[in-house]
Every structure is written in structure tokens, then in C-alpha cells.
Amino acid sequence: MTAAAERIAQLRKLMAERGIDAYVIPMADFHQSEYVGEHFKAIRFVTGFSGSYATVAITKDKAGLWTDGRYFTQVLTECEGSGIELMKMFVDDTPGTVEWVAQQVPDGGKVAFDGRVLSMGDGQAYEEAFADRNVDIDYEQALVEEIWKDRPALSEEPAWYLEEKYSGESTGSKLNRVREEMKKAGANIHLVASLDDVAWLLNMRGNDIDFFPLVLAYVIVREDSADLYVEEKKLNDDLRKMLKENNVNVHPYNDIYEDAKKVDASATALIDPMKMNYALYKKLPCKVVQGANPTILMKAIKNETEIKNVRNAELKDSVALTKFIYWLKNNYDKMKITELSASEKLTQLRSEQEGYIRDSFEPLHAFGAHAAMMHYSPTPESDVELKGGQMLLSDTGGGYLEGSTDITRTTILGSISDEMKKYYTAVYKSMQHLSAANFLYGNHGWSLDVLARQPIWDLNKDFQCGTGHGFGYLGSIHEPPTGFRWYIVPSKNEHHQFEEGMMVTDEPGIYEEGEFGIRIENNLLTVKGEKNKYGQFMHFETLNFVPIDLDGIDPSELTKSEKEWLNEYHKACFEKLSPYMNDEERAWLEEYTREI
């Protein structure tokens, strides 16, 4: 019996003892974070699946794991022998988790979960699914906690103040803007549980989640004060001073649940059902107004200071990544380089840049067939040596005081097959079409996504995930409320119209299971274009300047405009990067940014 099968058996034993027909385990922490700290990696502990996006549901004789196309291959590999069925989200008629659980639980039965890690919205969906079936919904069952004997403790890392020269706006100003939105919603208190929203609102950063500079905390914004729930020992003098100046009172982290019960019953609370956990919602005795956290849109529209800073961060990051590609292409056949040693080299090059804090997410360096798993990250057990005739997909980013980056380059090692070159060229075309989009204000990601997807659809292929996502300023690397996807997934909150100042990635790909994977990703800034009788036109500014590997491009497959865009982009890459290169790197850069 595998470790996963054994742990599922332990959970089933507890379920049987407590009369539970179905038990649900989300991939989340108490704040509905996309990426979580070690303490919250319950799905990895139970199933062995190490990806970032999943939900598991277990009954007495079935177990399913729901995830999207990024992780289908990874689930089959990591959960082999566990008895877990892969449930392919957004594919054909695969039932959602709530629908599937509703099918498994009999009338008068019981479904359970730890409500601290289930979103309010999902909890309400279970309520609706079982409204007329006399099913008990028990949200206080932390079963995984009972069998996870060596569970890592909650992080105690220190927090720090992000100065206004980086944030571009004071905490007081942000609080006042939120209070204005509260008034519009008819609320006099606003609970903020999502970590990136707390971080942005208070200009507070930390280290409680690997790679993401966030702090485990909640905030209750009131009409003339605010309450911060955080372990006080994490706060330095700068933060204490700032909080005091803005009438923000500090309370112990876990007191939020008891204090929620004490909220005045006559109050009206604004809460985001997708950014609030179900247990906290159930504690509130007052009227609730549901709506998106106002901070979501505020932080997505970067201010002038943030934009200026991000441009600097992107240049630094482009220097590091270009030096890495030069090193890789010139040394893979001269020394032993593996996925992990390549990852270490790139992190070292980034760390040499001023203002570097840490990588902005777990580096994904995938060679050959590993790259067919969209979010593969090497481990000592899976690490392989790089060889010629294949490609290394590097999806990585840097976190700097001036902002965060998220960029993918697929590097050709030696000569590749005509098939690989055909697909590489198609992926470039897809990325370029979206980068060069000129569109009227009011467009959303779902209306523009086809621009990127068409060259790949023309090959009767698809990459089974979104084409791009918003990214935060020292926050979450996947940031709502905008992104690119040809269909709408309400839970992802990625379909707000594009506003001036929004930053988004553009990252199409082709993934051939067991063979190779190709992805090319740029970071884009939404800017205004011409305004005329037809309306306000918008377009994207490319923020990063890392060459696209010409060894993978077939010029005969490109249109005139596709060539012109690539030539102009490479010209800019050389102009911006060459001052930071040594003589050998500069000569190589000139060759790899040549006009085609």
C-alpha cells in the first residue's frame, strides 16, 4: 500500500467513526491563498500531489482529485497507486467537486471539511446543493490535522514595511479609499482575509509563504479605525509606528474567530465570498454584504511609482535571465548541468541584482519530456542532466523591492527536430499576436484570448489552461481580476475589462506528453492608445527584454508583421541589455538578436 493509500485509509477510519459520508480537502490556507506555506500543504501530505491547485474529495469507497490542465500529467505520476481518480477540471462533462460530492452523499447523510480552509463561496455552494436533502454540513472537522503527526508549525518569520518610495501610496490613503467603497456598499465594517490584499492595504510584507512576501494576517477595516490580527512579535518598529499613526490596533492572529462573534449585530459587513473562509463567515452575527474586496481592483491598477519601479525590476531581471541563457547555451555540452543546478545558477544571477529579495515563485526548470508537465519543478529524485537535441523550459521570476516578474523562456540546446521548431515557431506567433493587440477599451481576457490561441488551434492543439494572468507588486504572482482565457471560470475572478495600469502575462504553449514542452512568456503593461470617434483604443507595452531563441524559429513560417515585431523586440533587447554584458556576452547577444 502506498503512503497516500494508507493515509486515505486513516481518513476513512475517522470518517466512519464520525458518520461522515464525504470529506473535502481544499488546496488552501486560512486566507484562500493560491500558494500556501508548509503548514497548509494537506493535499501533498495525503495524496503526494505537489502542485499548487487542487481539491480532494473522499468517500468510503471513492477518492477524486480536481485540478486543471497544468497538472494532469503530474497527478497521474505523483498519485499512482493511491486509488485517487484524476478529475479533469474544465474538460468535457467532468463534474465539479460540489456536484460530485452531492452525487455521493445520501439524503440525511453528512459532508465535512475544515471550514477554515474552505472558501465562503464554496461553503455556500454546499449549503445550496444540500438545501432540501437533510444533509449535515460539518465545517469543524480538521481530520488531516489528526493524522499529520509531524505537521510543520505556522511561520514565525518577521514582517517589514514597504516604504512609500516603492508602494507609491500611503497606508492612510489606501484605508480611506477602501472606506469610500464600504460606504458605497452600505457597509460599516470590511473583513479582509486574503494575504495579498492585507499586504497591499497596509504596505506590509513578510515571509510566511515560500517565495511570496506575505504575512499571515487578517484586517477588519472600520469607519475610523482598523484591527490587524497578526502575531505581534513579527512587527518591527517601522510597522508599529505606521500602524499607530493610522489607528490600526494589533491583536493576536487567532483571536479573529472569537472577535468575529463579537461584531455588533447591527453592523453591516462587506466580505468577499471567494476571499473569506467559510468558518469565519459562519461566526459573524451581523448582516453581510457580499462583494469583491475593493483592494483587488485597486492593487491591480498600478500607480505611476509602481510602474516606474516595475520597469526597473524587469530590466534587472532581463539582464539576469539573458546571462543565464548565454551561460546555458555555451556550457551545456562542456560541463554537467542539471535542472536543479541550472535553477541554482539563475537564482545566483538574480541575487547579484540590486534590490533582489528572493525568487517570486518556485522556479520551474523542465528539460525534455519533463516540460510536458506545465508546472513541473525538479526535485533531487527527478533531476536530470541537460543534453543536446532538446529544450529546457524555464518558468521563473524574481522578487525585487521594485516589483515582481514572471517570465518563461524555452532554450534550444544544440539542434532540434523540424517538428519541435514548427511548434516553437507557433508558440512565438501566439505570444506575439497577443502582445501586439490593439483593442477598444472594454475588452476582457476572454475576448482577446483567441488572438494567442489561434496559431496553436490551427495545429489542432490546445494548452488546456489560461493564456495569462495578472501579477502583483510583491504580492501574489497570480493576481486577479484580469487574465486571458477563452472561457469564463467565475471562481478565478480573471475577467475584468483591461484598465490602464494593469499588468498581465502572455504565456501560450504546446505540451507533448512524454516528449517536450514549449512556453514563451512576456510581461505586459496595459496602456492607452489613440482616442477617436470609435472610442478609446488600448494596447500592451512589453516590460521584459529577454531574447526569444532564434534557434527555434522558422522564419518561413512567419508573416511580415510577425518578423517585424520580433526584429523590433530584439533590437530593443540589445539596446537595453548590452551595457550590462561583458564582451563575450555582448557578442553572443548581438548574434541572438540579429534581424531575420
PDB file of C-alpha atoms in Angstrom, residues 267-441:
ATOM      1  CA  ALA A 267     -23.353  46.243  11.788  1.00  0.00           C
ATOM      2  CA  THR A 268     -23.141  45.530   8.070  1.00  0.00           C
ATOM      3  CA  ALA A 269     -20.004  43.706   6.937  1.00  0.00           C
ATOM      4  CA  LEU A 270     -18.603  43.768   3.413  1.00  0.00           C
ATOM      5  CA  ILE A 271     -16.901  40.460   2.652  1.00  0.00           C
ATOM      6  CA  ASP A 272     -15.651  38.718  -0.473  1.00  0.00           C
ATOM      7  CA  PRO A 273     -17.095  35.179  -0.662  1.00  0.00           C
ATOM      8  CA  MET A 274     -14.098  33.933  -2.658  1.00  0.00           C
ATOM      9  CA  LYS A 275     -11.531  35.564  -0.366  1.00  0.00           C
ATOM     10  CA  MET A 276     -13.031  34.647   3.019  1.00  0.00           C
ATOM     11  CA  ASN A 277     -13.033  31.251   4.667  1.00  0.00           C
ATOM     12  CA  TYR A 278     -16.348  29.595   5.460  1.00  0.00           C
ATOM     13  CA  ALA A 279     -15.688  29.159   9.198  1.00  0.00           C
ATOM     14  CA  LEU A 280     -15.020  32.867   9.708  1.00  0.00           C
ATOM     15  CA  TYR A 281     -18.129  33.791   7.743  1.00  0.00           C
ATOM     16  CA  LYS A 282     -20.259  31.478   9.920  1.00  0.00           C
ATOM     17  CA  LYS A 283     -19.054  33.254  13.094  1.00  0.00           C
ATOM     18  CA  LEU A 284     -20.442  36.651  12.073  1.00  0.00           C
ATOM     19  CA  PRO A 285     -23.717  37.648  13.800  1.00  0.00           C
ATOM     20  CA  CYS A 286     -24.342  40.708  11.616  1.00  0.00           C
ATOM     21  CA  LYS A 287     -25.750  41.465   8.180  1.00  0.00           C
ATOM     22  CA  VAL A 288     -23.363  40.592   5.359  1.00  0.00           C
ATOM     23  CA  VAL A 289     -22.936  42.346   2.019  1.00  0.00           C
ATOM     24  CA  GLN A 290     -21.121  40.175  -0.479  1.00  0.00           C
ATOM     25  CA  GLY A 291     -18.797  41.768  -2.993  1.00  0.00           C
ATOM     26  CA  ALA A 292     -15.233  41.676  -4.250  1.00  0.00           C
ATOM     27  CA  ASN A 293     -12.655  43.140  -1.914  1.00  0.00           C
ATOM     28  CA  PRO A 294     -12.188  46.756  -3.104  1.00  0.00           C
ATOM     29  CA  THR A 295      -8.435  46.245  -2.778  1.00  0.00           C
ATOM     30  CA  ILE A 296      -8.445  43.673  -5.601  1.00  0.00           C
ATOM     31  CA  LEU A 297      -9.054  46.225  -8.340  1.00  0.00           C
ATOM     32  CA  MET A 298      -7.086  48.954  -6.560  1.00  0.00           C
ATOM     33  CA  LYS A 299      -3.902  46.913  -6.360  1.00  0.00           C
ATOM     34  CA  ALA A 300      -4.306  45.555  -9.910  1.00  0.00           C
ATOM     35  CA  ILE A 301      -4.159  49.079 -11.353  1.00  0.00           C
ATOM     36  CA  LYS A 302      -0.558  50.020 -10.686  1.00  0.00           C
ATOM     37  CA  ASN A 303       0.253  53.636  -9.832  1.00  0.00           C
ATOM     38  CA  GLU A 304       2.989  55.683 -11.515  1.00  0.00           C
ATOM     39  CA  THR A 305       5.559  54.848  -8.842  1.00  0.00           C
ATOM     40  CA  GLU A 306       4.874  51.133  -9.085  1.00  0.00           C
ATOM     41  CA  ILE A 307       5.055  51.192 -12.893  1.00  0.00           C
ATOM     42  CA  LYS A 308       8.371  53.039 -12.827  1.00  0.00           C
ATOM     43  CA  ASN A 309       9.729  50.598 -10.272  1.00  0.00           C
ATOM     44  CA  VAL A 310       8.495  47.522 -12.145  1.00  0.00           C
ATOM     45  CA  ARG A 311      10.194  48.717 -15.319  1.00  0.00           C
ATOM     46  CA  ASN A 312      13.457  48.825 -13.340  1.00  0.00           C
ATOM     47  CA  ALA A 313      12.837  45.383 -11.865  1.00  0.00           C
ATOM     48  CA  GLU A 314      12.075  43.944 -15.304  1.00  0.00           C
ATOM     49  CA  LEU A 315      15.329  45.328 -16.708  1.00  0.00           C
ATOM     50  CA  LYS A 316      17.355  43.819 -13.861  1.00  0.00           C
ATOM     51  CA  ASP A 317      15.575  40.523 -14.296  1.00  0.00           C
ATOM     52  CA  SER A 318      16.114  40.550 -18.055  1.00  0.00           C
ATOM     53  CA  VAL A 319      19.841  41.046 -17.519  1.00  0.00           C
ATOM     54  CA  ALA A 320      19.979  38.051 -15.155  1.00  0.00           C
ATOM     55  CA  LEU A 321      17.913  35.749 -17.366  1.00  0.00           C
ATOM     56  CA  THR A 322      19.792  36.682 -20.553  1.00  0.00           C
ATOM     57  CA  LYS A 323      23.130  35.997 -18.846  1.00  0.00           C
ATOM     58  CA  PHE A 324      21.682  32.654 -17.769  1.00  0.00           C
ATOM     59  CA  ILE A 325      20.641  31.719 -21.319  1.00  0.00           C
ATOM     60  CA  TYR A 326      24.102  32.680 -22.611  1.00  0.00           C
ATOM     61  CA  TRP A 327      25.730  30.507 -19.933  1.00  0.00           C
ATOM     62  CA  LEU A 328      23.385  27.619 -20.642  1.00  0.00           C
ATOM     63  CA  LYS A 329      23.777  27.555 -24.417  1.00  0.00           C
ATOM     64  CA  ASN A 330      27.558  27.843 -24.152  1.00  0.00           C
ATOM     65  CA  ASN A 331      28.159  25.290 -21.397  1.00  0.00           C
ATOM     66  CA  TYR A 332      25.555  22.511 -21.526  1.00  0.00           C
ATOM     67  CA  ASP A 333      27.928  20.355 -23.612  1.00  0.00           C
ATOM     68  CA  LYS A 334      31.089  21.344 -21.711  1.00  0.00           C
ATOM     69  CA  MET A 335      30.080  20.634 -18.118  1.00  0.00           C
ATOM     70  CA  LYS A 336      27.410  18.706 -16.278  1.00  0.00           C
ATOM     71  CA  ILE A 337      24.313  20.886 -15.921  1.00  0.00           C
ATOM     72  CA  THR A 338      21.093  19.501 -14.486  1.00  0.00           C
ATOM     73  CA  GLU A 339      17.665  21.014 -13.985  1.00  0.00           C
ATOM     74  CA  LEU A 340      18.499  21.792 -10.362  1.00  0.00           C
ATOM     75  CA  SER A 341      21.982  23.186 -10.999  1.00  0.00           C
ATOM     76  CA  ALA A 342      20.547  25.349 -13.783  1.00  0.00           C
ATOM     77  CA  SER A 343      17.937  26.627 -11.330  1.00  0.00           C
ATOM     78  CA  GLU A 344      20.640  27.447  -8.784  1.00  0.00           C
ATOM     79  CA  LYS A 345      22.637  29.321 -11.430  1.00  0.00           C
ATOM     80  CA  LEU A 346      19.710  31.525 -12.417  1.00  0.00           C
ATOM     81  CA  THR A 347      18.857  32.313  -8.801  1.00  0.00           C
ATOM     82  CA  GLN A 348      22.504  33.255  -8.224  1.00  0.00           C
ATOM     83  CA  LEU A 349      22.460  35.613 -11.220  1.00  0.00           C
ATOM     84  CA  ARG A 350      19.257  37.236  -9.981  1.00  0.00           C
ATOM     85  CA  SER A 351      20.700  37.620  -6.483  1.00  0.00           C
ATOM     86  CA  GLU A 352      23.510  39.729  -7.950  1.00  0.00           C
ATOM     87  CA  GLN A 353      20.960  42.388  -8.956  1.00  0.00           C
ATOM     88  CA  GLU A 354      20.422  45.306  -6.584  1.00  0.00           C
ATOM     89  CA  GLY A 355      17.160  45.132  -4.643  1.00  0.00           C
ATOM     90  CA  TYR A 356      16.703  41.385  -5.136  1.00  0.00           C
ATOM     91  CA  ILE A 357      14.730  39.743  -2.310  1.00  0.00           C
ATOM     92  CA  ARG A 358      14.000  36.204  -3.473  1.00  0.00           C
ATOM     93  CA  ASP A 359      12.585  34.341  -6.443  1.00  0.00           C
ATOM     94  CA  SER A 360       8.958  35.401  -6.951  1.00  0.00           C
ATOM     95  CA  PHE A 361       7.708  31.791  -7.119  1.00  0.00           C
ATOM     96  CA  GLU A 362       9.142  28.286  -7.126  1.00  0.00           C
ATOM     97  CA  PRO A 363      11.440  28.039 -10.183  1.00  0.00           C
ATOM     98  CA  LEU A 364      10.165  25.650 -12.844  1.00  0.00           C
ATOM     99  CA  HIS A 365      13.073  24.277 -14.861  1.00  0.00           C
ATOM    100  CA  ALA A 366      11.884  21.384 -17.002  1.00  0.00           C
ATOM    101  CA  PHE A 367      14.059  19.572 -19.532  1.00  0.00           C
ATOM    102  CA  GLY A 368      12.804  17.435 -22.390  1.00  0.00           C
ATOM    103  CA  ALA A 369       9.771  15.342 -21.516  1.00  0.00           C
ATOM    104  CA  HIS A 370       9.520  16.963 -18.082  1.00  0.00           C
ATOM    105  CA  ALA A 371       8.447  20.186 -19.815  1.00  0.00           C
ATOM    106  CA  ALA A 372       5.260  18.492 -20.988  1.00  0.00           C
ATOM    107  CA  MET A 373       4.141  18.805 -17.365  1.00  0.00           C
ATOM    108  CA  MET A 374       3.286  22.522 -17.379  1.00  0.00           C
ATOM    109  CA  HIS A 375       4.221  23.193 -13.774  1.00  0.00           C
ATOM    110  CA  TYR A 376       6.940  20.610 -13.218  1.00  0.00           C
ATOM    111  CA  SER A 377       9.553  21.618 -10.675  1.00  0.00           C
ATOM    112  CA  PRO A 378      12.672  19.439 -10.317  1.00  0.00           C
ATOM    113  CA  THR A 379      13.450  17.501  -7.173  1.00  0.00           C
ATOM    114  CA  PRO A 380      16.607  15.567  -6.271  1.00  0.00           C
ATOM    115  CA  GLU A 381      14.736  12.390  -7.279  1.00  0.00           C
ATOM    116  CA  SER A 382      13.557  13.697 -10.665  1.00  0.00           C
ATOM    117  CA  ASP A 383      16.564  15.872 -11.567  1.00  0.00           C
ATOM    118  CA  VAL A 384      18.056  15.116 -14.999  1.00  0.00           C
ATOM    119  CA  GLU A 385      21.148  16.228 -16.882  1.00  0.00           C
ATOM    120  CA  LEU A 386      20.719  18.565 -19.846  1.00  0.00           C
ATOM    121  CA  LYS A 387      21.727  17.216 -23.270  1.00  0.00           C
ATOM    122  CA  GLY A 388      21.705  18.451 -26.843  1.00  0.00           C
ATOM    123  CA  GLY A 389      18.796  17.936 -29.191  1.00  0.00           C
ATOM    124  CA  GLN A 390      16.206  19.036 -26.663  1.00  0.00           C
ATOM    125  CA  MET A 391      14.878  22.112 -24.903  1.00  0.00           C
ATOM    126  CA  LEU A 392      14.895  23.499 -21.358  1.00  0.00           C
ATOM    127  CA  LEU A 393      11.703  25.285 -20.319  1.00  0.00           C
ATOM    128  CA  SER A 394      12.450  27.825 -17.573  1.00  0.00           C
ATOM    129  CA  ASP A 395       9.390  29.463 -15.992  1.00  0.00           C
ATOM    130  CA  THR A 396      10.814  31.673 -13.264  1.00  0.00           C
ATOM    131  CA  GLY A 397      10.630  35.107 -11.707  1.00  0.00           C
ATOM    132  CA  GLY A 398      12.437  37.494  -9.441  1.00  0.00           C
ATOM    133  CA  GLY A 399      11.125  39.409  -6.472  1.00  0.00           C
ATOM    134  CA  TYR A 400      12.759  42.824  -6.118  1.00  0.00           C
ATOM    135  CA  LEU A 401      11.952  45.856  -3.975  1.00  0.00           C
ATOM    136  CA  GLU A 402      10.816  47.418  -7.263  1.00  0.00           C
ATOM    137  CA  GLY A 403       8.348  44.617  -8.002  1.00  0.00           C
ATOM    138  CA  SER A 404       7.899  41.049  -9.170  1.00  0.00           C
ATOM    139  CA  THR A 405       8.497  39.326 -12.513  1.00  0.00           C
ATOM    140  CA  ASP A 406       7.202  36.118 -14.106  1.00  0.00           C
ATOM    141  CA  ILE A 407       8.846  35.087 -17.362  1.00  0.00           C
ATOM    142  CA  THR A 408       9.295  31.892 -19.356  1.00  0.00           C
ATOM    143  CA  ARG A 409      11.894  31.136 -21.968  1.00  0.00           C
ATOM    144  CA  THR A 410      12.348  27.775 -23.681  1.00  0.00           C
ATOM    145  CA  THR A 411      16.009  27.433 -24.611  1.00  0.00           C
ATOM    146  CA  ILE A 412      17.202  25.281 -27.514  1.00  0.00           C
ATOM    147  CA  LEU A 413      20.221  23.103 -26.740  1.00  0.00           C
ATOM    148  CA  GLY A 414      22.001  22.076 -29.933  1.00  0.00           C
ATOM    149  CA  SER A 415      19.797  21.224 -32.899  1.00  0.00           C
ATOM    150  CA  ILE A 416      16.166  20.244 -32.569  1.00  0.00           C
ATOM    151  CA  SER A 417      13.790  18.379 -34.878  1.00  0.00           C
ATOM    152  CA  ASP A 418      11.716  20.086 -37.543  1.00  0.00           C
ATOM    153  CA  GLU A 419       8.597  19.208 -35.541  1.00  0.00           C
ATOM    154  CA  MET A 420       9.931  20.961 -32.436  1.00  0.00           C
ATOM    155  CA  LYS A 421      10.891  24.012 -34.493  1.00  0.00           C
ATOM    156  CA  LYS A 422       7.430  24.102 -36.087  1.00  0.00           C
ATOM    157  CA  TYR A 423       5.787  24.093 -32.669  1.00  0.00           C
ATOM    158  CA  TYR A 424       8.287  26.573 -31.203  1.00  0.00           C
ATOM    159  CA  THR A 425       7.505  28.967 -34.047  1.00  0.00           C
ATOM    160  CA  ALA A 426       3.763  28.553 -33.464  1.00  0.00           C
ATOM    161  CA  VAL A 427       4.178  29.360 -29.770  1.00  0.00           C
ATOM    162  CA  TYR A 428       6.132  32.504 -30.655  1.00  0.00           C
ATOM    163  CA  LYS A 429       3.370  33.540 -33.075  1.00  0.00           C
ATOM    164  CA  SER A 430       0.757  33.016 -30.369  1.00  0.00           C
ATOM    165  CA  MET A 431       2.653  35.105 -27.835  1.00  0.00           C
ATOM    166  CA  GLN A 432       3.349  37.831 -30.386  1.00  0.00           C
ATOM    167  CA  HIS A 433      -0.252  38.152 -31.579  1.00  0.00           C
ATOM    168  CA  LEU A 434      -1.471  38.909 -28.074  1.00  0.00           C
ATOM    169  CA  SER A 435       1.457  41.185 -27.234  1.00  0.00           C
ATOM    170  CA  ALA A 436       0.738  43.269 -30.350  1.00  0.00           C
ATOM    171  CA  ALA A 437      -3.024  43.520 -29.760  1.00  0.00           C
ATOM    172  CA  ASN A 438      -4.694  46.899 -30.352  1.00  0.00           C
ATOM    173  CA  PHE A 439      -8.204  46.917 -28.944  1.00  0.00           C
ATOM    174  CA  LEU A 440     -11.039  49.126 -27.779  1.00  0.00           C
ATOM    175  CA  TYR A 441     -11.452  49.873 -24.085  1.00  0.00           C
TER     176      TYR A 441
END
